[in-house]
mmCIF file of C-alpha atoms in Angstrom:
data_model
loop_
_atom_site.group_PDB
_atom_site.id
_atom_site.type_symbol
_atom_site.label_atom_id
_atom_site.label_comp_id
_atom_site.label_asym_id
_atom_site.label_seq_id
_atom_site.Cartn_x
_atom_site.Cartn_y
_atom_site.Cartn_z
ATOM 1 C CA UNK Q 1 128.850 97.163 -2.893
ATOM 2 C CA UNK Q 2 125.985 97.320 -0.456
ATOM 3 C CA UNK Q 3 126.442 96.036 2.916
ATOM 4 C CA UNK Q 4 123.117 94.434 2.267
ATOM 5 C CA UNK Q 5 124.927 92.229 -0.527
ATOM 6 C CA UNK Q 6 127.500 91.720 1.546
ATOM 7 C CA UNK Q 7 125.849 90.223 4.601
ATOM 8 C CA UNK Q 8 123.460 88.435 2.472
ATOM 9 C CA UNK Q 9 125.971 86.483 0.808
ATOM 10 C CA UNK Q 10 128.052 86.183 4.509
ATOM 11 C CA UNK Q 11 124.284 84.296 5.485
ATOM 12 C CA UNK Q 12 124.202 81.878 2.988
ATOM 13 C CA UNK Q 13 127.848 80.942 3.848
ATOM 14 C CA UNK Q 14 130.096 82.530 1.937
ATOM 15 C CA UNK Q 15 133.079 85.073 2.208
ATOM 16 C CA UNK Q 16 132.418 87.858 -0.444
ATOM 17 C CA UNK Q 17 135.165 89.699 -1.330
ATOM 18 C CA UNK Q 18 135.518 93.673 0.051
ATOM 19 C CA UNK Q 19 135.602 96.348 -2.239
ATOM 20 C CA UNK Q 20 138.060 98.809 -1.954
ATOM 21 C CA UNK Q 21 135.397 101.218 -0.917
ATOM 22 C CA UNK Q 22 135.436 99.537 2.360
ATOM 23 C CA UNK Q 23 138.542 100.799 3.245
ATOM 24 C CA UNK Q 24 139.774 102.461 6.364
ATOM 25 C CA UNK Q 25 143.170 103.479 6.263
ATOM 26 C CA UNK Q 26 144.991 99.391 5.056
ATOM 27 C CA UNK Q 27 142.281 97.916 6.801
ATOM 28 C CA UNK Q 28 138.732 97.108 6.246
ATOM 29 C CA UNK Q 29 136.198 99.190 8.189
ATOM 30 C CA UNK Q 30 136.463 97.756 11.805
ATOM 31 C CA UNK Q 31 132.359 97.921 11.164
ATOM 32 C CA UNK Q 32 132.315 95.968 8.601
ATOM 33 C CA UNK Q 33 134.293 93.039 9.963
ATOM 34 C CA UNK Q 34 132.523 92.859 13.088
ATOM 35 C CA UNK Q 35 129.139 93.026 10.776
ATOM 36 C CA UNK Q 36 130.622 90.459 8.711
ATOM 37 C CA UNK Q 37 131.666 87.550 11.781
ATOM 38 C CA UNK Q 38 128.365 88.676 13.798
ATOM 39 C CA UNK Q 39 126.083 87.639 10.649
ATOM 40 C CA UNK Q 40 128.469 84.083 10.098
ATOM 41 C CA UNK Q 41 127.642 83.713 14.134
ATOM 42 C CA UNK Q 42 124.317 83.945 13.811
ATOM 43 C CA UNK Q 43 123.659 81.560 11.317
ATOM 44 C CA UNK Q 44 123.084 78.327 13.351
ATOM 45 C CA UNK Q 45 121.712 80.121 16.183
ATOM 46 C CA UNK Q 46 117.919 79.820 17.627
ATOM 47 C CA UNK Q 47 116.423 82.885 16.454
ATOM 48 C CA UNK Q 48 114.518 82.768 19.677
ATOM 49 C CA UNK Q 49 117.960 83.535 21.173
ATOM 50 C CA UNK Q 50 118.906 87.240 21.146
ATOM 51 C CA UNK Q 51 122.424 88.784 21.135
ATOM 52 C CA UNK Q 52 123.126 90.371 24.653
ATOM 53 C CA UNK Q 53 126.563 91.181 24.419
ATOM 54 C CA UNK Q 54 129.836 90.792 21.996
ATOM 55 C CA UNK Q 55 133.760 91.020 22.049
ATOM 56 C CA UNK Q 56 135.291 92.296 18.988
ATOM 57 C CA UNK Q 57 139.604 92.316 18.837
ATOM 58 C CA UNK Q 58 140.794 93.243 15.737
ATOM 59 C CA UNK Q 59 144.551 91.530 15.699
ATOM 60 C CA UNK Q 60 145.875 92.619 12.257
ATOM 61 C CA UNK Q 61 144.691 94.851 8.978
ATOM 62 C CA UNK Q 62 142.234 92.656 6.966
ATOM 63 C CA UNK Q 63 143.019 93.812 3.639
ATOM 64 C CA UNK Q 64 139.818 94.639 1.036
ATOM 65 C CA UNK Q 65 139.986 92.948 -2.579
ATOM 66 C CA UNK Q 66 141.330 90.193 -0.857
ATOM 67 C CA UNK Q 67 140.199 86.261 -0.260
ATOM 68 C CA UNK Q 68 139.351 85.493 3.311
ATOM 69 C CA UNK Q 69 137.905 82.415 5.232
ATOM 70 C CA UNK Q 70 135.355 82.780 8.060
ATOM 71 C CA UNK Q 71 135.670 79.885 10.825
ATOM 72 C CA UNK Q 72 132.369 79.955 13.173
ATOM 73 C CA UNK Q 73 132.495 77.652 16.469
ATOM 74 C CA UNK Q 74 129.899 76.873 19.117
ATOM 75 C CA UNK Q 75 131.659 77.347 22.443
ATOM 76 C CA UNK Q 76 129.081 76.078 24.533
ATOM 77 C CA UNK Q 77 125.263 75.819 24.633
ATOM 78 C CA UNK Q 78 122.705 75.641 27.145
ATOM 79 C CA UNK Q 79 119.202 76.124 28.354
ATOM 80 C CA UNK Q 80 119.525 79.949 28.399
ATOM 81 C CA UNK Q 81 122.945 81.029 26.772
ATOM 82 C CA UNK Q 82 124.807 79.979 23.395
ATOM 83 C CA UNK Q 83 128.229 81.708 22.821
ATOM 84 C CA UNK Q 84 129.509 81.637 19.240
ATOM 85 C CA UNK Q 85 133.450 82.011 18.432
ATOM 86 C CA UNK Q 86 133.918 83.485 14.831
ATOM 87 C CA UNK Q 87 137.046 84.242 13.827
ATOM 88 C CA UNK Q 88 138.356 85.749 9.862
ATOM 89 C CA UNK Q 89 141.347 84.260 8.536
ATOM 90 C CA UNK Q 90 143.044 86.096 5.775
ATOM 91 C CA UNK Q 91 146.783 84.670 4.098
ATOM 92 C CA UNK Q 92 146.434 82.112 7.234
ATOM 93 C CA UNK Q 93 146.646 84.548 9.655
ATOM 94 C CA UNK Q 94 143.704 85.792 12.179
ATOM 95 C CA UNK Q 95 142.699 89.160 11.744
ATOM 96 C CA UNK Q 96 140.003 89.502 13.261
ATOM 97 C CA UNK Q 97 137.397 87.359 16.186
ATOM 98 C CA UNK Q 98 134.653 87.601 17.971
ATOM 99 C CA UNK Q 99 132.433 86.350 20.715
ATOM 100 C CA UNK Q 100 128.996 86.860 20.800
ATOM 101 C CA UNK Q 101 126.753 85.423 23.555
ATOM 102 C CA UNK Q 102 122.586 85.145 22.647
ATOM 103 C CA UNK Q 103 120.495 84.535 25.657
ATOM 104 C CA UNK Q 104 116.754 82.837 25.442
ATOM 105 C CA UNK Q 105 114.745 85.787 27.287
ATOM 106 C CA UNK Q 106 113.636 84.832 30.576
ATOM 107 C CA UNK Q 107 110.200 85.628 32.579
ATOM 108 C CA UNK Q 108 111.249 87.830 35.045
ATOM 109 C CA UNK Q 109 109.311 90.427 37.696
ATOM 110 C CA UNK Q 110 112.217 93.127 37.050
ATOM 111 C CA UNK Q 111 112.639 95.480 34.713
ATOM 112 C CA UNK Q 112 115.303 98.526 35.037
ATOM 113 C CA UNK Q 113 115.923 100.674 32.625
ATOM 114 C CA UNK Q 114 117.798 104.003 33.503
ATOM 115 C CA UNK Q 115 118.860 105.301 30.416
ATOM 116 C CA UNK Q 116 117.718 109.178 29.630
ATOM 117 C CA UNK Q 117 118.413 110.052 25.696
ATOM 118 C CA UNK Q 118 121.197 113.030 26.431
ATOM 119 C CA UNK Q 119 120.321 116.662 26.052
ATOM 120 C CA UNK Q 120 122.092 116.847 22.165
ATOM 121 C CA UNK Q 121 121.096 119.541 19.356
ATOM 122 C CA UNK Q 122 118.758 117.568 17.082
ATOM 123 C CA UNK Q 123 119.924 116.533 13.532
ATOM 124 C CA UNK Q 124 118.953 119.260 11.484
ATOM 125 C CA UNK Q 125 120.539 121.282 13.737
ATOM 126 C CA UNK Q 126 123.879 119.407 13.560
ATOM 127 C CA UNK Q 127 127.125 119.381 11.438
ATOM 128 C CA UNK Q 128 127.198 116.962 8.577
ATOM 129 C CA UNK Q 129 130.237 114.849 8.887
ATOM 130 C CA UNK Q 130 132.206 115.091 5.376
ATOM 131 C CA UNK Q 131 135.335 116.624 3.645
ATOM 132 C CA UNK Q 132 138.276 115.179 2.250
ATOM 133 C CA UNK Q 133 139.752 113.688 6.011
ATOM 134 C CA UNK Q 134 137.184 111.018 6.464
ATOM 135 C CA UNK Q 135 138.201 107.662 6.114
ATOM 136 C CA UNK Q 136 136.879 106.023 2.313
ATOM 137 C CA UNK Q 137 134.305 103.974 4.068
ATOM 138 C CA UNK Q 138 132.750 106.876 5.286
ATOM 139 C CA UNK Q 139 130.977 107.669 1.841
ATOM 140 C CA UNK Q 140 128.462 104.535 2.757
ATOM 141 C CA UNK Q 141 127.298 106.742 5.879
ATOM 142 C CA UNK Q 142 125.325 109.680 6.827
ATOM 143 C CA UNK Q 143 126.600 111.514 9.774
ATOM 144 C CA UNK Q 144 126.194 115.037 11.419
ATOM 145 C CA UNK Q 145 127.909 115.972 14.584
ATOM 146 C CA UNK Q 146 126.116 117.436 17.272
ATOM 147 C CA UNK Q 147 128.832 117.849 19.248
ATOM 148 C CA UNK Q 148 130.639 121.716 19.723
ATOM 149 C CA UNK Q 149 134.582 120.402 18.937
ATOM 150 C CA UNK Q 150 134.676 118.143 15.936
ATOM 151 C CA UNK Q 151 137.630 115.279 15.952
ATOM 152 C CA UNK Q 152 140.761 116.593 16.027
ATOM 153 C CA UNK Q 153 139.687 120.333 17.246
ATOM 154 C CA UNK Q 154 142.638 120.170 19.739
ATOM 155 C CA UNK Q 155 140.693 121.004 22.346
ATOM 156 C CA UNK Q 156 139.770 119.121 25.915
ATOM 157 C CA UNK Q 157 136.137 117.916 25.267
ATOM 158 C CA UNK Q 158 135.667 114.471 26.204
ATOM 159 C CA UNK Q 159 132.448 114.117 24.552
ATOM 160 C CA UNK Q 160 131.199 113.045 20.879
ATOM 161 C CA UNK Q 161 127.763 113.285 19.990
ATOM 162 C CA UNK Q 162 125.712 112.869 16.491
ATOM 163 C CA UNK Q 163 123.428 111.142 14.465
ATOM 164 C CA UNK Q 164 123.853 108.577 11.982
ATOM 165 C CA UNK Q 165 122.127 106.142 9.663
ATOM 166 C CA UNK Q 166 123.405 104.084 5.935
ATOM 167 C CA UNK Q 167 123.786 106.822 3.266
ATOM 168 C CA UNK Q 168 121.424 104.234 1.281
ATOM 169 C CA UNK Q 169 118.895 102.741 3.376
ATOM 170 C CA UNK Q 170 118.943 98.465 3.467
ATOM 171 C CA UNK Q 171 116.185 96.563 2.932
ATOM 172 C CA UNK Q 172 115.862 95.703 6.051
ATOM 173 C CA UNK Q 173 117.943 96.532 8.882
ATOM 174 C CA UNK Q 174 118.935 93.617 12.264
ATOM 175 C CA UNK Q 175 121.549 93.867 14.379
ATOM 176 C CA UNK Q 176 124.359 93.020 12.087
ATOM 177 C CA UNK Q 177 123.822 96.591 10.898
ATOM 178 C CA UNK Q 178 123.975 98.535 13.936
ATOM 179 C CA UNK Q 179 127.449 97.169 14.308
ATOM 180 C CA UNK Q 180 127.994 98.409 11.409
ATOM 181 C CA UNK Q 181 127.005 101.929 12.297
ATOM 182 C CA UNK Q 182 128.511 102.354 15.879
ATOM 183 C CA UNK Q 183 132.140 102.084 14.655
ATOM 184 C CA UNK Q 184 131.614 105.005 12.078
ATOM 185 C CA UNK Q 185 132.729 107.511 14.947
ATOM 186 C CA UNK Q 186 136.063 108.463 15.714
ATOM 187 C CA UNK Q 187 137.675 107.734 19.026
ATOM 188 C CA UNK Q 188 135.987 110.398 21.421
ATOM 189 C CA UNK Q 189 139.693 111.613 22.924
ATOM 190 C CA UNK Q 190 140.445 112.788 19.002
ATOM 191 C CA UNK Q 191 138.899 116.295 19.932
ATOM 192 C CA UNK Q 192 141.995 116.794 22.153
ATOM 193 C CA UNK Q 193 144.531 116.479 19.211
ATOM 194 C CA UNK Q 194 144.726 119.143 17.211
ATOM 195 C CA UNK Q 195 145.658 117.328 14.092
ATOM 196 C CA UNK Q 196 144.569 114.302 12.182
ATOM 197 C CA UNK Q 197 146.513 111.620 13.353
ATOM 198 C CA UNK Q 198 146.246 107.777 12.869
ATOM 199 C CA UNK Q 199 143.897 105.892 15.131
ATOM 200 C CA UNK Q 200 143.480 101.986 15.698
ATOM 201 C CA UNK Q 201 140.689 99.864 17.643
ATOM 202 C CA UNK Q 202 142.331 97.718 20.018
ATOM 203 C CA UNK Q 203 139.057 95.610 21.522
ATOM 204 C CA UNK Q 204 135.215 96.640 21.554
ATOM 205 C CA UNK Q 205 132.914 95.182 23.609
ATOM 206 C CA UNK Q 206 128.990 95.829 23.189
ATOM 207 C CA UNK Q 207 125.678 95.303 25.093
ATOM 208 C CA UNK Q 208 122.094 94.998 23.157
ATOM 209 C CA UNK Q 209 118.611 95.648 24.594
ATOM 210 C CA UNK Q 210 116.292 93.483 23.254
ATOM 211 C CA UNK Q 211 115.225 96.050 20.883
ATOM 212 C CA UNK Q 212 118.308 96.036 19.158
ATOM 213 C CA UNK Q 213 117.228 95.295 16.147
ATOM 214 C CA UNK Q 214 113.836 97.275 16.493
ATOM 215 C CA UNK Q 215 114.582 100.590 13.971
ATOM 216 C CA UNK Q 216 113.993 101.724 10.855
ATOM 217 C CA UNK Q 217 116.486 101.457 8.022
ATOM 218 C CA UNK Q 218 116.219 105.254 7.023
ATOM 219 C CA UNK Q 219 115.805 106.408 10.698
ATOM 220 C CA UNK Q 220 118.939 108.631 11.695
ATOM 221 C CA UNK Q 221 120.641 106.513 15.587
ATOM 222 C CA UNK Q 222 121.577 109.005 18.454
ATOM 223 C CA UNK Q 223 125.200 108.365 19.898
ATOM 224 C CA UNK Q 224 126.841 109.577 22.379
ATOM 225 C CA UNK Q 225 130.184 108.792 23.855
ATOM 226 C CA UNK Q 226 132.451 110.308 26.239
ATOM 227 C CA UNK Q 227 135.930 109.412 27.217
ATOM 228 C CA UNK Q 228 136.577 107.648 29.974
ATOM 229 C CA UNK Q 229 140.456 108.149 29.967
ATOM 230 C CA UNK Q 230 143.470 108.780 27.498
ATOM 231 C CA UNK Q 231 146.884 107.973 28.590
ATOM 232 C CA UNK Q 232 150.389 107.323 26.620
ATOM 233 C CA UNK Q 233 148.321 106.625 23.542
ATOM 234 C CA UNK Q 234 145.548 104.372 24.742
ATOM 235 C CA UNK Q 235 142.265 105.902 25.244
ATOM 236 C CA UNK Q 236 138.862 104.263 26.377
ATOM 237 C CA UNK Q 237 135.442 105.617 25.959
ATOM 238 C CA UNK Q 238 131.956 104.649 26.353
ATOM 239 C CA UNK Q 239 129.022 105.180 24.046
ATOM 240 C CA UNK Q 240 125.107 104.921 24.439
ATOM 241 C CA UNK Q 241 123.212 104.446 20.680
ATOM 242 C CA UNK Q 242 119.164 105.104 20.886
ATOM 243 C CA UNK Q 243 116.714 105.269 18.418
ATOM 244 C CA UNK Q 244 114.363 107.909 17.636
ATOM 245 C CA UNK Q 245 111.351 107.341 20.529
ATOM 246 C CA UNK Q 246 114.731 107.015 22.335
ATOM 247 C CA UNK Q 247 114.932 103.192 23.034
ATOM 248 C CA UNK Q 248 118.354 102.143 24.008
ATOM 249 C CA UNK Q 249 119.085 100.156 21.375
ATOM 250 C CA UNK Q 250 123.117 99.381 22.703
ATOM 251 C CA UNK Q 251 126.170 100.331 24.919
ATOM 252 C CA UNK Q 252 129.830 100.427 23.433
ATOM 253 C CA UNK Q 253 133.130 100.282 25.313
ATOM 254 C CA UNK Q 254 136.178 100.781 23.003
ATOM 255 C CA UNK Q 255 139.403 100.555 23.556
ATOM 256 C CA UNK Q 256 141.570 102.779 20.978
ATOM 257 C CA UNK Q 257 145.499 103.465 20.066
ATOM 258 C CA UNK Q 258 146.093 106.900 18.561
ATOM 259 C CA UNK Q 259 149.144 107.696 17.240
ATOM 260 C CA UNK Q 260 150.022 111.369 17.972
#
């Protein structure tokens, strides 16, 4: 199943059920999820009103082939700012929420933007991501690693860089799709173990440019994240995600449990 068919039917208001296909590790592609409540948030938003920034915890495995629920709540709404409160229910518990706050742009005499697209090997000139250690959702994506110590290469480089894009282009792409793509990668601190080992998201919090939904669905995303610190098992690590002029398109902070 497409993640175009599955985000279409999450816009008209319904909860489609996950293939298997989906899967990472007993869980649903943290991706995915967070694709799946940002597309039920947006739904009675003012499309004038952009998404700035979102929280993503994921509290428990949500399980593919499995029914689910979707609850979406207004938290408050003003003249600028609406934040949205979507949580997924599955078996009556919460396994998943989100908080996503969309801002009305503003007339304003500054604009700052620092960001410099980092000095990575381009992506013909990059590793292709693949082989039988990548999680099953992975066959829905296109990656290459530009990076010179792949994920678990045991050895201490704190950066991950690549390219990445849908191994079948969507129709169109928005923003619901770029979540989708960030949370492909690995946690950055992997290259220090020297084995595969089992990693969980704790929380993930993004930032959006207002051209976050400004790129083409068969254009290939820079990324490029680099730990910020790993300690008894929790790691944290920051990403940047550009497109190919090199627009910033978002920032990602995740926070990570890996088990070994």
């Amino acid at each position: 199943m497409h993640i175009d068919d599955i985000l279409s039917e999450v816009a008209l208001g319904q909860s489609p059920i996950v293939p298997a296909n989906w899967a990472q590790g007993r869980t649903t592609y943290g991706g995915l999820t967070a694709a799946i409540l940002l597309q039920a948030a947006m739904g009675g938003v003012d499309p004038e009103r952009k998404l700035r920034t979102m929280d993503v915890n994921f509290t428990r495995p949500f399980e593919a082939e499995s029914p689910y629920d979707i609850e979406v709540e207004t938290l408050g709404e003003g003249k600028t700012l609406t934040v949205v409160q979507a949580r997924l229910i599955q078996d009556g518990k919460l396994r998943a929420i989100i908080r996503a706050d969309f801002c009305r742009p503003l007339d304003s005499d500054t604009t700052v933007n620092t960001f410099e697209v980092p000095a990575i090997r381009p992506q013909d000139e990059s590793f292709p991501i693949q082989g039988p250690m990548v999680p099953t959702f992975f066959q829905h994506m296109e990656a290459f690693l530009a990076s010179h110590v792949p994920p678990f290469g045991g050895k201490p480089f704190p950066e991950m860089n690549g390219w990445m894009r849908f191994k079948h282009a969507p129709s169109q792409v928005g923003i619901p799709h770029l979540v989708g793509l960030i949370d492909a990668w690995p946690p950055t601190a992997a290259t220090y173990r020297d084995r595969p080992v089992p990693v969980s998201t704790i929380s993930w919090h993004m930032h959006f440019t207002l051209d976050a939904h400004d790129f083409g669905p068969e254009d290939f995303l820079g990324y490029h994240s680099k730990v910020s610190f790993d300690e008894a098992g929790i790691s944290s690590s920051t990403a940047y995600i550009w497109c190919p002029d090199g627009r910033l398109l978002a920032k990602s902070v995740q926070s990570n449990v890996i088990y070994g």
